[in-house]
Tab-separated table of C-alpha atoms in Angstrom:
chain	number	residue	atom	x	y	z
A	331	MET	CA	0.036	-0.031	0.096
A	332	ARG	CA	1.206	3.580	-0.821
A	333	HIS	CA	0.654	6.317	1.996
A	334	PRO	CA	-1.290	8.965	0.648
A	335	GLU	CA	0.763	11.745	2.296
A	336	THR	CA	4.177	10.450	2.435
A	337	ASN	CA	4.106	8.227	-0.704
A	338	LYS	CA	6.025	5.377	1.191
A	339	ILE	CA	5.240	1.898	0.348
A	340	GLN	CA	4.366	-0.539	3.115
A	341	LEU	CA	3.927	-4.226	2.031
A	342	ILE	CA	1.051	-6.053	3.807
A	343	ASP	CA	0.519	-9.910	3.529
A	344	PHE	CA	-3.365	-10.259	3.153
A	345	GLU	CA	-3.225	-13.963	2.683
A	346	TYR	CA	-2.263	-14.434	6.334
A	347	GLY	CA	-3.197	-10.726	7.543
A	348	GLY	CA	-4.365	-10.254	10.966
A	349	THR	CA	-3.846	-8.645	14.223
A	350	ASN	CA	-1.087	-10.503	16.308
A	351	TYR	CA	1.463	-9.860	18.871
A	352	ALA	CA	4.233	-7.761	17.229
A	353	ALA	CA	6.815	-10.051	18.883
A	354	PHE	CA	5.293	-13.130	17.007
A	355	ASP	CA	5.548	-11.231	13.598
A	356	ILE	CA	9.083	-10.244	13.969
A	357	ALA	CA	9.944	-13.628	15.105
A	358	ASN	CA	8.259	-14.804	11.828
A	359	HIS	CA	10.257	-12.321	9.613
A	360	PHE	CA	13.323	-13.755	11.384
A	361	ASN	CA	12.358	-17.312	10.705
A	362	GLU	CA	11.388	-16.597	7.041
A	363	HIS	CA	15.121	-15.907	6.406
A	364	ALA	CA	15.628	-19.509	6.618
A	365	GLY	CA	13.443	-20.005	3.552
A	366	GLY	CA	11.907	-23.662	2.903
A	367	THR	CA	8.747	-22.215	1.567
A	368	SER	CA	9.438	-22.232	-2.076
A	369	VAL	CA	8.654	-25.049	-4.421
A	370	GLU	CA	12.671	-25.176	-5.176
A	371	GLU	CA	13.474	-25.532	-1.337
A	372	ASN	CA	10.792	-28.295	-1.101
A	373	GLY	CA	10.382	-27.634	2.720
A	374	VAL	CA	14.081	-27.500	3.387
A	375	THR	CA	15.103	-24.748	5.609
A	376	ASP	CA	18.583	-23.171	6.018
A	377	TYR	CA	18.854	-21.767	9.489
A	378	SER	CA	22.646	-20.574	8.691
A	379	ARG	CA	20.547	-17.608	6.873
A	380	PHE	CA	18.872	-16.620	10.312
A	381	PRO	CA	19.677	-13.240	11.429
A	382	ASP	CA	22.436	-13.105	13.994
A	383	PRO	CA	21.690	-11.484	17.601
A	384	LYS	CA	23.392	-8.306	16.361
A	385	ARG	CA	21.117	-7.891	13.341
A	386	GLN	CA	17.985	-8.872	15.393
A	387	LYS	CA	18.858	-6.079	18.053
A	388	GLY	CA	19.223	-3.668	14.961
A	389	PHE	CA	15.833	-4.540	13.618
A	390	CYS	CA	14.305	-4.255	16.975
A	391	VAL	CA	15.795	-0.947	17.676
A	392	GLU	CA	14.347	0.288	14.450
A	393	TYR	CA	10.927	-1.046	15.256
A	394	VAL	CA	10.914	0.736	18.671
A	395	LYS	CA	12.168	3.950	16.983
A	396	THR	CA	9.391	3.655	14.406
A	397	ALA	CA	6.689	3.005	17.101
A	398	LYS	CA	7.753	5.808	19.299
A	399	MET	CA	7.780	8.091	15.962
A	400	LEU	CA	4.326	7.086	15.366
A	401	GLU	CA	3.104	7.525	18.934
A	402	ARG	CA	4.411	11.056	18.670
A	403	MET	CA	2.659	11.789	15.787
A	404	LYS	CA	-0.555	10.926	17.622
A	405	SER	CA	0.105	12.874	20.693
A	406	ASP	CA	1.645	16.046	21.924
A	407	LEU	CA	4.800	14.406	22.774
A	408	THR	CA	7.972	16.169	21.441
A	409	GLU	CA	11.395	14.351	20.927
A	410	SER	CA	12.642	15.996	24.001
A	411	ASP	CA	9.831	14.368	26.188
A	412	VAL	CA	11.203	11.178	25.751
A	413	ASP	CA	14.804	9.936	26.954
A	414	GLU	CA	15.389	8.269	23.642
A	415	ASP	CA	18.791	6.597	24.065
A	416	GLU	CA	18.150	4.668	27.468
A	417	GLU	CA	14.543	4.028	26.882
A	418	LEU	CA	15.155	2.853	23.490
A	419	GLY	CA	17.832	0.369	24.447
A	420	ALA	CA	15.795	-1.241	27.241
A	421	GLU	CA	12.670	-1.487	24.950
A	422	ALA	CA	14.549	-3.016	22.128
A	423	THR	CA	15.859	-5.537	24.698
A	424	ASP	CA	12.513	-6.317	26.036
A	425	LEU	CA	11.312	-6.751	22.677
A	426	MET	CA	14.144	-8.939	21.655
A	427	ASN	CA	13.447	-11.218	24.542
A	428	GLU	CA	9.762	-11.474	23.781
A	429	VAL	CA	10.594	-12.239	19.926
A	430	GLN	CA	12.954	-15.167	21.231
A	431	GLN	CA	10.011	-16.513	23.009
A	432	PHE	CA	7.539	-16.037	20.102
A	433	ILE	CA	10.387	-17.929	17.571
A	434	LEU	CA	9.554	-20.983	19.518
A	435	VAL	CA	5.854	-20.445	19.173
A	436	ASN	CA	6.129	-19.587	15.379
A	437	HIS	CA	7.900	-22.934	14.845
A	438	LEU	CA	5.056	-24.773	16.300
A	439	TYR	CA	2.742	-22.524	14.424
A	440	TRP	CA	4.043	-23.171	10.883
A	441	GLY	CA	4.719	-26.902	11.504
A	442	LEU	CA	1.129	-27.519	12.484
A	443	TRP	CA	0.164	-25.497	9.540
A	444	ALA	CA	2.163	-27.611	7.329
A	445	ILE	CA	0.641	-30.806	8.633
A	446	ASN	CA	-2.666	-29.424	8.045
A	447	GLN	CA	-1.657	-28.545	4.610
A	448	ALA	CA	-0.344	-31.888	3.702
A	449	ALA	CA	-3.718	-33.309	4.760
A	450	GLU	CA	-5.653	-30.844	2.907
A	451	GLU	CA	-3.655	-30.376	-0.619
A	452	GLY	CA	-1.168	-33.441	-0.325
A	453	CYS	CA	2.565	-33.275	-0.864
A	454	GLU	CA	2.756	-33.745	-4.312
A	455	GLU	CA	3.595	-30.373	-5.433
A	456	PHE	CA	5.254	-29.290	-1.981
A	457	ASP	CA	6.529	-31.656	0.674
A	458	TYR	CA	4.620	-30.215	3.682
A	459	ILE	CA	5.734	-32.964	5.785
A	460	ASN	CA	9.198	-32.059	5.234
A	461	TYR	CA	8.728	-28.460	6.093
A	462	ALA	CA	6.525	-29.458	9.257
A	463	THR	CA	9.401	-31.795	10.413
A	464	ASN	CA	12.143	-29.033	9.759
A	465	ARG	CA	10.231	-26.613	11.746
A	466	PHE	CA	9.839	-28.999	14.748
A	467	GLN	CA	13.255	-30.213	14.769
A	468	ARG	CA	14.340	-26.369	14.824
A	469	TYR	CA	11.956	-25.886	17.474
A	470	TYR	CA	13.585	-28.477	19.596
A	471	HIS	CA	17.031	-27.283	18.816
A	472	ASP	CA	16.235	-23.590	19.831
A	473	LYS	CA	14.454	-24.804	23.040
A	474	ALA	CA	17.496	-26.793	24.015
A	475	GLU	CA	19.805	-24.112	23.139
A	476	TRP	CA	17.788	-21.110	24.886
A	477	ALA	CA	16.966	-23.297	28.314
């Protein structure tokens, strides 16, 4: 969609669009880096492409900055009313912690989705069972690593 006043373009996924926790959507964004959803990849994910902690932190900082900017636009707050550096870092860290928890949820969500797709559509065109297996395996890997 193009914003009528700023002409900035914002991509919206209408197929799976809906209200969700921001941390879930960010976790999904990070997990999407691993791929596995194209016909060519056929359910094989590559978590070497998963964003490293520095890149995740940068993303979360930018997300929090943008959220604060939008808040200011809707209120009488000015930039000087908010201690940007200290508050921004703390909020980004909190968001990263929440995202990490939702990464696990995200693996289960899409793993179960793939099982359902296999039952509904079969696996002739895409190996949903392979994709589900990879997501469940990554769930157990991440859970063990972060426990």
